[in-house]
Every structure is written in C-alpha cells, then in structure tokens.
C-alpha cells in the first residue's frame, strides 16, 4: 500500500519531443487511478516514469513520500502488467508466477514453501489453478492475461501499474477482465495506476479518471464528475458514447430572459446557466448537449426544455432506446438518444426538446473551457 505523488513531472525524449509536460498528480493509498487519453498523449510515458523504466527530465515522483527519481525499477516495490503480457515462453505458468520471488528468495526471506503458497493463492484468486503446468503457448489470450496479473499479485507490491493490459483481448473478454481487475483491486487494496485509450474502460474501472492530452492533464476527477462536469470541450467530447454534440452560437439577454442563439433559434437558458454566461454576452460560445439530454416529447411538467429545429437523417434502434441522427438549421450534426417509442422517422423535420438543466456552455475552440461548471481541479493538473 502506498501513496504516489507526481510533482511537475516532465519528460523530454532525446530529439526534443515533450511527451509529458509538468504533470502533477497525488494518488492516494489504495486508490485506482486510470490515465486516459488519445494515442500519444503521454500516458504510457507517465506510467513508465513511475515504474522507473524512463528517466524523468524534470520534477519528482515520490512513493510514500520518498522521492524515487534515481531509484532503479527493482527497488521501487511496484509490479507492472504490460499489454503484450511479457510471459517467459519456456516456463510453465507456475514458474512464470514464481520467477520474480525465486530470484530474490533469500533477500525477501522466503522459503520455497512460502513462494508455493503465494503462487497457489494468486492462482486461486484468478481461477487458473488448473493451468499451472502449462506453458504460455498453450493458453488463450485471456488466460495469459490472468497469468500476467498473477505474476504481479504474488509480489505483493506497493503499487500496481497496468499498461493497456486488455488491448489484445476480444471485446467480450475485455469486459469480463475489466470487472475482474476492478474486483481484484478492491480485494487486494493496492494502489493502482492503469493506462488505457478507452474512455469506457477508464470510466468503469477507476476511482478517479485522469484525462490527458498533449502531455498535460486536462481533468482528474471521479468518473461521474468527469461525465457531468467536464472541465473543457475536449474532455466533454472524449467521455461518453455517443459523444456530446456541440452547437455554435452566442448568449443574449439577461436575468429571466437569457437565451442561447443558434442561427435564428433561441434556446432559453435556466438561471444557473444564465448566471454562468454573464460576462460572455454576445460573445461566441458553444452549447454542449449529451445525446440523452434530448427528447421528442416532454416528460415533466416544469422542466426547462428548449426547442431546437432539426432534420432527422438516420434512426438507429438500440433495445429500449434509439439514436436519432439529425442536422440543425445551421448544418450542425447531432445525435439524440431517445425513447424507442418516440415517433420519429428518417427525413422528418421536427422540434427536438433539450433538457436545459443538463447542457454545458463552452468557450470556443476544441479546448474551450466549460464556463457552466466551477472546476474542482484545474485544467493544468490536480493541484
Ligand atoms: P500514449 O501512451 O499516450 O500513447 P506515449 O507516452 O507513448 O503516449 O508517447 C507520448 C509522446 O512521446 C508521443 O508523441 C510519442 O511519439 C513520444 N515518444 C514515446 N516514446 C518515445 C521515445 N522512446 N522516443 C521519442 N519519442 C517518444
């Protein structure tokens, strides 16, 4: 068990690429933190610096208050699980799992029986007791992944590091292994840092999601907070399926009369949003609407719905809901996820209703700040 603290950590690779730029993050003992972001955003580099597999160009990484910048990986008391499993092909599952402990048996003060017990306990935890005599080539992808996790568990490290461990598995197995890793982490109570490019994996696994882009942290918060109060438009668009839609316009009017104008349309703003937009009057802004904030027919009496004219281009049924793809009068494409029974068909022009308590206002641009929330943590990293 351990706390991991990154303070202004920077990595500049030879050749000048700044892969990680002044990242600060305080990971609590037992916390499960997932670093997520598009390919190349610096998440693996961050993890590898914690592991000691990459030098740190500037800043400090501490484990339990002790700066480990110069500590070799083997002395950091961490265990890492890689995407490609990295099992020894010539060893049985048992030997793969026992190997790191056997190497340091004397140093750790363990008997052979101690190691045997640890391997068998970890194997039981992962349901792979019947595979201990097999070699990796005789295992499925999911089984290999379990062995790789088992090898990390037997070491009882202070910190688990996972680098895209499920990427090589098929979709169904990935979902199964995901819940298994979550369950294991809660059971073992070991501080965990997990890297993935998959926002859904990040949202389902973590206590805290750290959204990165271009080597910086945009937001570090609980999955719910990242979903409901994204710090900026990039985070808003990255998290959630189908993604949030954005319409451009400006805020006009004041007090009880404030509205968002999109072309010739006027969407009345509830009080809280109108207040947030004070000071942005007549300036270009972007309204962010999650698909499930749309509906076709009003369900509550006094909810602050706004109407938006749209032409339906496609309807996709999905069990009890359906996705309505549409284009606004200004040519902006949006997706609404509505009740399956809602009467709406392709080619139709209609007034879509939007629950205005659930929309967000962003400053313009891909990284535009969300002005409708007071961020708990700043976009430059967790402070
Ligand atoms: P991610 O894990 O988010 O995909 P990485 O941490 O692997 O991102 O990479 C971040 C940036 O650093 C990318 O621009 C990548 O090309 C660059 N990079 C990664 N490894 C090296 C390396 N060994 N040498 C030079 N540049 C690298």
Tab-separated table of C-alpha atoms and ligand atoms in Angstrom:
chain	number	residue	atom	x	y	z
A	1	UNK	CA	0.000	0.000	0.000
A	2	UNK	CA	1.326	3.388	-0.930
A	3	UNK	CA	0.675	6.936	-1.935
A	4	UNK	CA	2.194	8.038	-5.249
A	5	UNK	CA	2.912	11.709	-5.842
A	6	UNK	CA	3.942	13.273	-9.116
A	7	UNK	CA	5.132	16.865	-8.862
A	8	UNK	CA	5.676	18.867	-12.056
A	9	UNK	CA	6.888	15.753	-13.830
A	10	UNK	CA	8.228	16.397	-17.327
A	11	UNK	CA	9.644	14.076	-19.950
A	12	UNK	CA	11.518	15.343	-22.970
A	13	UNK	CA	12.728	12.492	-25.182
A	14	UNK	CA	16.056	12.755	-26.977
A	15	UNK	CA	15.180	14.564	-30.186
A	16	UNK	CA	13.089	17.094	-28.329
A	17	UNK	CA	9.575	15.584	-28.046
A	18	UNK	CA	7.958	16.793	-24.814
A	19	UNK	CA	5.854	13.718	-24.047
A	20	UNK	CA	4.805	14.800	-20.536
A	21	UNK	CA	4.649	18.426	-19.504
A	22	UNK	CA	4.640	19.396	-15.816
A	23	UNK	CA	2.189	16.758	-14.682
A	24	UNK	CA	1.188	16.898	-11.019
A	25	UNK	CA	-0.980	14.195	-9.509
A	26	UNK	CA	-1.428	12.929	-5.972
A	27	UNK	CA	-2.613	9.314	-5.912
A	28	UNK	CA	-3.935	8.187	-2.545
A	29	UNK	CA	-3.109	4.917	-0.863
A	30	UNK	CA	-5.410	2.174	-2.284
A	31	UNK	CA	-6.745	4.441	-4.997
A	32	UNK	CA	-7.430	3.120	-8.509
A	33	UNK	CA	-6.439	5.836	-10.959
A	34	UNK	CA	-6.828	5.483	-14.714
A	35	UNK	CA	-4.798	7.636	-17.107
A	36	UNK	CA	-6.782	8.005	-20.309
A	37	UNK	CA	-6.403	9.996	-23.495
A	38	UNK	CA	-5.793	9.634	-27.223
A	39	UNK	CA	-2.727	7.876	-28.554
A	40	UNK	CA	0.435	9.916	-27.994
A	41	UNK	CA	-0.943	11.994	-25.094
A	42	UNK	CA	1.840	10.819	-22.761
A	43	UNK	CA	0.048	8.302	-20.567
A	44	UNK	CA	2.450	5.379	-21.120
A	45	UNK	CA	5.432	7.647	-20.638
A	46	UNK	CA	3.950	8.824	-17.323
A	47	UNK	CA	3.423	5.232	-16.192
A	48	UNK	CA	6.889	4.196	-17.306
A	49	UNK	CA	8.425	7.051	-15.323
A	50	UNK	CA	6.588	5.830	-12.204
A	51	UNK	CA	7.937	2.334	-12.942
A	52	UNK	CA	11.452	3.672	-13.398
A	53	UNK	CA	11.640	2.463	-16.997
A	54	UNK	CA	12.093	6.030	-18.280
A	55	UNK	CA	14.231	8.786	-16.774
A	56	UNK	CA	12.432	11.884	-15.573
A	57	UNK	CA	13.588	15.094	-17.294
A	58	UNK	CA	12.265	17.411	-14.545
A	59	UNK	CA	10.083	17.218	-11.467
A	60	UNK	CA	9.774	14.465	-8.884
A	61	UNK	CA	7.982	11.190	-8.326
A	62	UNK	CA	7.567	10.007	-4.745
A	63	UNK	CA	6.247	6.713	-3.415
A	64	UNK	CA	5.111	7.009	0.182
A	65	UNK	CA	6.883	10.337	0.489
A	66	UNK	CA	10.245	9.041	-0.712
A	67	UNK	CA	11.475	10.543	-3.979
A	68	UNK	CA	12.314	7.673	-6.329
A	69	UNK	CA	13.690	9.610	-9.323
A	70	UNK	CA	17.025	7.814	-9.025
A	71	UNK	CA	15.710	4.503	-7.641
A	72	UNK	CA	16.058	1.566	-10.065
A	73	UNK	CA	12.767	-0.174	-11.004
A	74	UNK	CA	13.507	-3.300	-8.977
A	75	UNK	CA	13.811	-1.270	-5.794
A	76	UNK	CA	10.567	0.673	-6.208
A	77	UNK	CA	8.306	-2.122	-4.968
A	78	UNK	CA	5.978	-1.864	-7.930
A	79	UNK	CA	4.644	-4.522	-10.311
A	80	UNK	CA	3.750	-3.776	-13.891
A	81	UNK	CA	1.403	-5.633	-16.242
A	82	UNK	CA	2.004	-4.970	-19.926
A	83	UNK	CA	-0.233	-5.130	-22.975
A	84	UNK	CA	1.765	-7.989	-24.519
A	85	UNK	CA	1.802	-9.947	-21.193
A	86	UNK	CA	5.601	-10.457	-21.476
A	87	UNK	CA	5.485	-14.038	-20.160
A	88	UNK	CA	8.551	-16.275	-20.401
A	89	UNK	CA	7.606	-18.734	-23.182
A	90	UNK	CA	9.836	-21.589	-21.999
A	91	UNK	CA	8.500	-21.549	-18.407
A	92	UNK	CA	5.279	-23.035	-17.080
A	93	UNK	CA	2.610	-20.788	-15.649
A	94	UNK	CA	3.787	-21.786	-12.168
A	95	UNK	CA	7.374	-20.808	-12.899
A	96	UNK	CA	6.311	-17.587	-14.606
A	97	UNK	CA	4.436	-16.618	-11.475
A	98	UNK	CA	7.119	-17.757	-9.055
A	99	UNK	CA	10.070	-16.396	-11.002
A	100	UNK	CA	10.496	-12.906	-9.546
A	101	UNK	CA	10.120	-14.227	-5.981
A	102	UNK	CA	12.535	-17.142	-6.585
A	103	UNK	CA	15.140	-14.723	-7.911
A	104	UNK	CA	15.071	-12.752	-4.680
A	105	UNK	CA	14.064	-15.532	-2.328
A	106	UNK	CA	16.911	-15.068	0.138
A	107	UNK	CA	16.714	-11.292	0.061
A	108	UNK	CA	12.982	-11.480	0.778
A	109	UNK	CA	13.493	-14.135	3.469
A	110	UNK	CA	11.089	-16.570	1.808
A	111	UNK	CA	11.190	-20.354	1.858
A	112	UNK	CA	10.225	-22.408	-1.199
A	113	UNK	CA	7.036	-23.328	0.641
A	114	UNK	CA	6.223	-19.626	1.141
A	115	UNK	CA	6.576	-18.998	-2.577
A	116	UNK	CA	4.489	-22.058	-3.379
A	117	UNK	CA	1.736	-20.773	-1.124
A	118	UNK	CA	1.780	-17.306	-2.701
A	119	UNK	CA	1.640	-18.713	-6.240
A	120	UNK	CA	-1.229	-21.050	-5.386
A	121	UNK	CA	-3.161	-18.335	-3.580
A	122	UNK	CA	-2.808	-15.942	-6.521
A	123	UNK	CA	-3.748	-18.724	-8.956
A	124	UNK	CA	-6.864	-19.479	-6.908
A	125	UNK	CA	-7.800	-15.809	-6.826
A	126	UNK	CA	-7.606	-15.700	-10.622
A	127	UNK	CA	-9.151	-19.128	-11.257
A	128	UNK	CA	-6.074	-20.507	-13.014
A	129	UNK	CA	-5.055	-23.284	-10.577
A	130	UNK	CA	-5.629	-25.882	-13.309
A	131	UNK	CA	-3.222	-24.135	-15.689
A	132	UNK	CA	-0.103	-24.071	-13.520
A	133	UNK	CA	1.706	-26.792	-15.501
A	134	UNK	CA	1.034	-25.304	-18.912
A	135	UNK	CA	3.363	-23.194	-20.999
A	136	UNK	CA	2.100	-19.814	-22.268
A	137	UNK	CA	1.660	-21.023	-25.840
A	138	UNK	CA	-0.990	-23.477	-24.617
A	139	UNK	CA	-3.092	-20.667	-23.130
A	140	UNK	CA	-5.784	-18.409	-24.578
A	141	UNK	CA	-5.315	-14.625	-24.590
A	142	UNK	CA	-7.496	-14.219	-21.509
A	143	UNK	CA	-5.604	-16.928	-19.628
A	144	UNK	CA	-2.255	-15.352	-20.484
A	145	UNK	CA	-3.572	-12.052	-19.206
A	146	UNK	CA	-4.563	-13.697	-15.936
A	147	UNK	CA	-1.090	-15.192	-15.582
A	148	UNK	CA	0.468	-11.770	-16.172
A	149	UNK	CA	-1.766	-10.324	-13.454
A	150	UNK	CA	-0.970	-13.297	-11.186
A	151	UNK	CA	2.720	-12.675	-11.615
A	152	UNK	CA	2.185	-9.112	-10.400
A	153	UNK	CA	-0.002	-10.197	-7.467
A	154	UNK	CA	2.441	-12.726	-5.978
A	155	UNK	CA	4.937	-9.963	-5.436
A	156	UNK	CA	2.517	-8.098	-3.156
A	157	UNK	CA	3.864	-4.794	-4.430
A	158	UNK	CA	3.086	-1.378	-3.035
A	159	UNK	CA	1.767	-0.244	-6.412
A	160	UNK	CA	0.277	-1.993	-9.465
A	161	UNK	CA	0.921	-0.435	-12.854
A	162	UNK	CA	-1.138	-1.583	-15.840
A	163	UNK	CA	-0.254	-0.502	-19.383
A	164	UNK	CA	-3.232	-1.178	-21.704
A	165	UNK	CA	-3.468	-4.731	-20.316
A	166	UNK	CA	-6.682	-5.632	-22.128
A	167	UNK	CA	-5.981	-4.276	-25.609
A	168	UNK	CA	-5.129	-7.657	-27.105
A	169	UNK	CA	-8.353	-9.316	-25.970
A	170	UNK	CA	-11.621	-9.528	-27.867
A	171	UNK	CA	-14.450	-7.210	-26.851
A	172	UNK	CA	-16.378	-9.679	-24.688
A	173	UNK	CA	-13.323	-10.881	-22.794
A	174	UNK	CA	-12.180	-7.330	-22.308
A	175	UNK	CA	-15.399	-6.501	-20.484
A	176	UNK	CA	-15.067	-9.647	-18.324
A	177	UNK	CA	-11.427	-9.000	-17.443
A	178	UNK	CA	-12.250	-5.393	-16.731
A	179	UNK	CA	-14.618	-6.289	-13.934
A	180	UNK	CA	-12.196	-8.931	-12.698
A	181	UNK	CA	-9.383	-6.385	-12.400
A	182	UNK	CA	-11.687	-3.967	-10.606
A	183	UNK	CA	-12.774	-6.697	-8.176
A	184	UNK	CA	-9.182	-7.796	-7.560
A	185	UNK	CA	-8.007	-4.263	-6.940
A	186	UNK	CA	-10.725	-3.694	-4.359
A	187	UNK	CA	-9.940	-7.003	-2.707
A	188	UNK	CA	-6.172	-6.525	-2.591
A	189	UNK	CA	-6.481	-2.824	-1.814
A	190	UNK	CA	-3.303	-1.998	-3.690
A	191	UNK	CA	-2.723	1.484	-5.126
A	192	UNK	CA	-3.148	1.115	-8.884
A	193	UNK	CA	-2.299	3.245	-11.909
A	194	UNK	CA	-3.843	1.966	-15.119
A	195	UNK	CA	-3.335	3.292	-18.637
A	196	UNK	CA	-5.868	2.971	-21.437
A	197	UNK	CA	-7.022	4.885	-24.513
A	198	UNK	CA	-10.546	3.510	-23.995
A	199	UNK	CA	-12.752	6.010	-22.185
A	200	UNK	CA	-15.353	3.388	-21.330
A	201	UNK	CA	-12.706	1.220	-19.659
A	202	UNK	CA	-11.470	4.265	-17.752
A	203	UNK	CA	-14.947	5.227	-16.585
A	204	UNK	CA	-15.917	1.732	-15.423
A	205	UNK	CA	-12.659	0.811	-13.670
A	206	UNK	CA	-11.461	3.826	-11.836
A	207	UNK	CA	-11.974	5.672	-8.603
A	208	UNK	CA	-10.510	8.632	-10.457
A	209	UNK	CA	-10.077	9.319	-14.154
A	210	UNK	CA	-7.144	11.411	-15.336
A	211	UNK	CA	-7.800	12.752	-18.830
A	212	UNK	CA	-4.610	13.674	-20.686
A	213	UNK	CA	-3.843	15.343	-23.982
A	214	UNK	CA	-0.554	16.568	-25.440
A	215	UNK	CA	1.354	15.671	-22.285
A	216	UNK	CA	-0.853	17.602	-19.846
A	217	UNK	CA	-3.698	16.674	-17.533
A	218	UNK	CA	-6.978	18.301	-18.507
A	219	UNK	CA	-9.014	16.872	-15.666
A	220	UNK	CA	-8.526	14.469	-12.763
A	221	UNK	CA	-11.808	13.615	-11.065
A	222	UNK	CA	-14.294	10.837	-10.343
A	223	UNK	CA	-15.911	9.243	-13.415
A	224	UNK	CA	-19.223	10.878	-12.515
A	225	UNK	CA	-17.674	14.316	-12.198
A	226	UNK	CA	-15.767	13.986	-15.466
A	227	UNK	CA	-19.009	12.977	-17.185
A	228	UNK	CA	-21.274	15.545	-15.590
A	229	UNK	CA	-18.860	18.436	-15.202
A	230	UNK	CA	-16.192	18.116	-17.915
A	231	UNK	CA	-13.541	20.794	-17.497
A	232	UNK	CA	-13.396	21.640	-21.173
A	233	UNK	CA	-14.769	20.696	-24.540
A	234	UNK	CA	-12.058	18.139	-25.224
A	235	UNK	CA	-12.916	16.178	-22.063
A	236	UNK	CA	-16.637	16.564	-22.775
A	237	UNK	CA	-16.222	15.110	-26.261
A	238	UNK	CA	-13.833	12.358	-25.175
A	239	UNK	CA	-16.040	10.878	-22.481
A	240	UNK	CA	-19.432	9.338	-23.239
A	241	UNK	CA	-20.915	7.313	-26.110
A	242	UNK	CA	-22.289	8.595	-28.400
A	243	UNK	CA	-20.254	11.713	-27.740
A	244	UNK	CA	-21.623	15.077	-26.673
A	245	UNK	CA	-22.822	17.247	-29.562
A	246	UNK	CA	-21.886	20.913	-29.911
A	247	UNK	CA	-23.785	23.801	-31.454
A	248	UNK	CA	-22.250	27.198	-32.002
A	249	UNK	CA	-23.909	30.473	-31.142
A	250	UNK	CA	-23.951	33.218	-28.553
A	251	UNK	CA	-25.700	34.141	-25.336
A	252	UNK	CA	-28.108	37.044	-25.404
A	253	UNK	CA	-30.395	38.748	-22.907
A	254	UNK	CA	-30.165	38.808	-19.152
A	255	UNK	CA	-31.836	37.647	-15.962
A	256	UNK	CA	-35.103	35.849	-16.738
A	257	UNK	CA	-34.684	36.474	-20.466
A	258	UNK	CA	-31.268	34.940	-21.183
A	259	UNK	CA	-31.014	32.595	-24.149
A	260	UNK	CA	-28.545	30.833	-26.396
A	261	UNK	CA	-28.925	31.815	-30.040
A	262	UNK	CA	-28.080	29.266	-32.716
A	263	UNK	CA	-28.772	30.930	-36.082
A	264	UNK	CA	-32.318	32.229	-35.884
A	265	UNK	CA	-33.231	29.917	-32.998
A	266	UNK	CA	-33.402	30.914	-29.385
A	267	UNK	CA	-32.908	28.384	-26.588
A	268	UNK	CA	-33.924	29.853	-23.198
A	269	UNK	CA	-31.242	29.369	-20.536
A	270	UNK	CA	-32.112	28.308	-16.993
A	271	UNK	CA	-30.980	30.625	-14.216
A	272	UNK	CA	-27.763	28.811	-13.354
A	273	UNK	CA	-26.527	28.802	-16.950
A	274	UNK	CA	-27.618	32.387	-17.474
A	275	UNK	CA	-25.537	33.373	-14.459
A	276	UNK	CA	-22.535	31.432	-15.756
A	277	UNK	CA	-22.855	33.203	-19.080
A	278	UNK	CA	-22.836	36.661	-17.509
A	279	UNK	CA	-19.843	38.452	-18.953
A	280	UNK	CA	-19.978	36.385	-22.156
A	281	UNK	CA	-22.919	38.268	-23.599
A	282	UNK	CA	-22.813	38.472	-27.417
A	283	UNK	CA	-19.513	36.566	-27.496
A	284	UNK	CA	-19.287	33.317	-29.470
A	285	UNK	CA	-19.951	30.289	-27.249
A	286	UNK	CA	-20.638	26.620	-27.789
A	287	UNK	CA	-23.552	24.733	-26.277
A	288	UNK	CA	-22.743	21.081	-25.433
A	289	UNK	CA	-25.619	18.605	-25.422
A	290	UNK	CA	-25.280	14.952	-24.430
A	291	UNK	CA	-27.427	12.588	-26.514
A	292	UNK	CA	-29.608	11.662	-23.554
A	293	UNK	CA	-30.458	15.311	-22.837
A	294	UNK	CA	-32.660	15.218	-25.960
A	295	UNK	CA	-36.226	14.009	-26.058
A	296	UNK	CA	-39.061	14.142	-28.512
A	297	UNK	CA	-41.942	14.585	-26.116
A	298	UNK	CA	-41.904	16.457	-22.815
A	299	UNK	CA	-41.896	14.115	-19.838
A	300	UNK	CA	-42.021	16.521	-16.872
A	301	UNK	CA	-44.329	19.480	-16.362
A	302	UNK	CA	-41.995	22.279	-15.428
A	303	UNK	CA	-38.626	21.165	-16.704
A	304	UNK	CA	-36.790	23.888	-18.607
A	305	UNK	CA	-36.891	22.309	-22.051
A	306	UNK	CA	-35.776	24.242	-25.112
A	307	UNK	CA	-36.797	23.511	-28.690
A	308	UNK	CA	-34.293	23.042	-31.473
A	309	UNK	CA	-35.342	22.550	-35.089
A	310	UNK	CA	-33.686	19.544	-36.672
A	311	UNK	CA	-33.965	17.306	-39.711
A	312	UNK	CA	-33.636	13.614	-38.937
A	313	UNK	CA	-31.063	11.897	-41.146
A	314	UNK	CA	-30.942	8.452	-39.554
A	315	UNK	CA	-32.658	6.489	-36.796
A	316	UNK	CA	-30.818	3.594	-35.098
A	317	UNK	CA	-32.886	1.388	-32.747
A	318	UNK	CA	-30.945	0.082	-29.696
A	319	UNK	CA	-33.114	-2.096	-27.462
A	320	UNK	CA	-35.251	0.246	-25.382
A	321	UNK	CA	-33.740	3.448	-26.812
A	322	UNK	CA	-32.910	4.732	-30.251
A	323	UNK	CA	-30.273	7.078	-31.595
A	324	UNK	CA	-31.615	9.888	-33.733
A	325	UNK	CA	-29.004	11.430	-36.012
A	326	UNK	CA	-30.033	14.910	-37.060
A	327	UNK	CA	-28.872	18.175	-38.593
A	328	UNK	CA	-29.755	21.596	-37.213
A	329	UNK	CA	-30.851	24.540	-39.372
A	330	UNK	CA	-27.218	25.695	-39.280
A	331	UNK	CA	-25.990	22.356	-40.630
A	332	UNK	CA	-24.572	21.064	-37.313
A	333	UNK	CA	-24.778	17.292	-36.863
A	334	UNK	CA	-26.104	15.973	-33.533
A	335	UNK	CA	-27.184	12.670	-32.028
A	336	UNK	CA	-30.085	12.298	-29.616
A	337	UNK	CA	-30.752	9.111	-27.644
A	338	UNK	CA	-34.493	8.924	-27.106
A	339	UNK	CA	-37.213	6.514	-26.049
A	340	UNK	CA	-37.728	3.697	-28.571
A	341	UNK	CA	-41.431	4.525	-28.758
A	342	UNK	CA	-40.804	8.184	-29.650
A	343	UNK	CA	-42.459	8.814	-33.015
A	344	UNK	CA	-39.598	9.957	-35.202
A	345	UNK	CA	-38.516	8.811	-38.639
A	346	UNK	CA	-35.819	9.500	-41.207
A	347	UNK	CA	-36.346	12.627	-43.298
A	348	UNK	CA	-38.673	14.174	-40.700
A	349	UNK	CA	-38.290	17.792	-39.630
A	350	UNK	CA	-39.183	18.365	-36.008
A	351	UNK	CA	-38.598	20.375	-32.867
A	352	UNK	CA	-36.272	18.314	-30.681
A	353	UNK	CA	-36.594	19.073	-26.989
A	354	UNK	CA	-33.480	19.621	-24.889
A	355	UNK	CA	-33.351	19.377	-21.102
A	356	UNK	CA	-31.516	22.649	-20.450
A	357	UNK	CA	-30.563	21.632	-16.894
A	358	UNK	CA	-28.120	19.159	-18.456
A	359	UNK	CA	-26.345	21.197	-21.100
A	360	UNK	CA	-22.956	22.895	-20.872
A	361	UNK	CA	-21.555	26.155	-22.203
A	362	UNK	CA	-18.016	26.202	-23.541
A	363	UNK	CA	-15.717	28.891	-24.766
A	364	UNK	CA	-14.989	28.481	-28.482
A	365	UNK	CA	-12.380	26.062	-29.830
A	366	UNK	CA	-11.529	22.401	-29.360
A	367	UNK	CA	-10.178	23.027	-25.874
A	368	UNK	CA	-12.781	25.648	-24.902
A	369	UNK	CA	-13.254	25.907	-21.131
A	370	UNK	CA	-16.566	24.809	-19.652
A	371	UNK	CA	-17.940	28.038	-18.206
A	372	UNK	CA	-21.008	26.341	-16.760
A	373	UNK	CA	-19.103	24.463	-14.037
A	374	UNK	CA	-16.728	25.561	-11.369
A	375	UNK	CA	-13.878	23.090	-11.852
A	376	UNK	CA	-12.861	21.205	-8.733
A	377	UNK	CA	-9.396	20.714	-10.187
A	378	UNK	CA	-7.739	22.997	-12.675
A	379	UNK	CA	-7.091	22.026	-16.279
A	380	UNK	CA	-3.354	22.251	-15.737
A	381	UNK	CA	-3.397	19.246	-13.435
A	382	UNK	CA	-4.513	18.348	-9.999
A	383	UNK	CA	-3.267	20.990	-7.619
B	1	LIG	P1	0.489	7.294	-25.118
B	1	LIG	O1	0.837	6.231	-24.153
B	1	LIG	O2	-0.494	8.277	-24.556
B	1	LIG	O3	0.052	6.781	-26.458
B	1	LIG	P2	3.308	7.890	-25.125
B	1	LIG	O4	3.616	8.207	-23.726
B	1	LIG	O5	3.671	6.539	-25.636
B	1	LIG	O6	1.773	8.199	-25.409
B	1	LIG	O7	4.007	8.966	-26.073
B	1	LIG	C1	3.915	10.358	-25.868
B	1	LIG	C2	4.721	11.079	-26.927
B	1	LIG	O8	6.082	10.759	-26.783
B	1	LIG	C3	4.344	10.720	-28.352
B	1	LIG	O9	4.454	11.864	-29.145
B	1	LIG	C4	5.390	9.700	-28.741
B	1	LIG	O10	5.615	9.702	-30.115
B	1	LIG	C5	6.605	10.185	-27.967
B	1	LIG	N1	7.506	9.080	-27.596
B	1	LIG	C6	7.189	7.968	-26.890
B	1	LIG	N2	8.276	7.185	-26.695
B	1	LIG	C7	9.319	7.836	-27.283
B	1	LIG	C8	10.703	7.553	-27.444
B	1	LIG	N3	11.246	6.455	-26.920
B	1	LIG	N4	11.444	8.445	-28.116
B	1	LIG	C9	10.917	9.580	-28.645
B	1	LIG	N5	9.624	9.912	-28.536
B	1	LIG	C10	8.808	9.046	-27.878
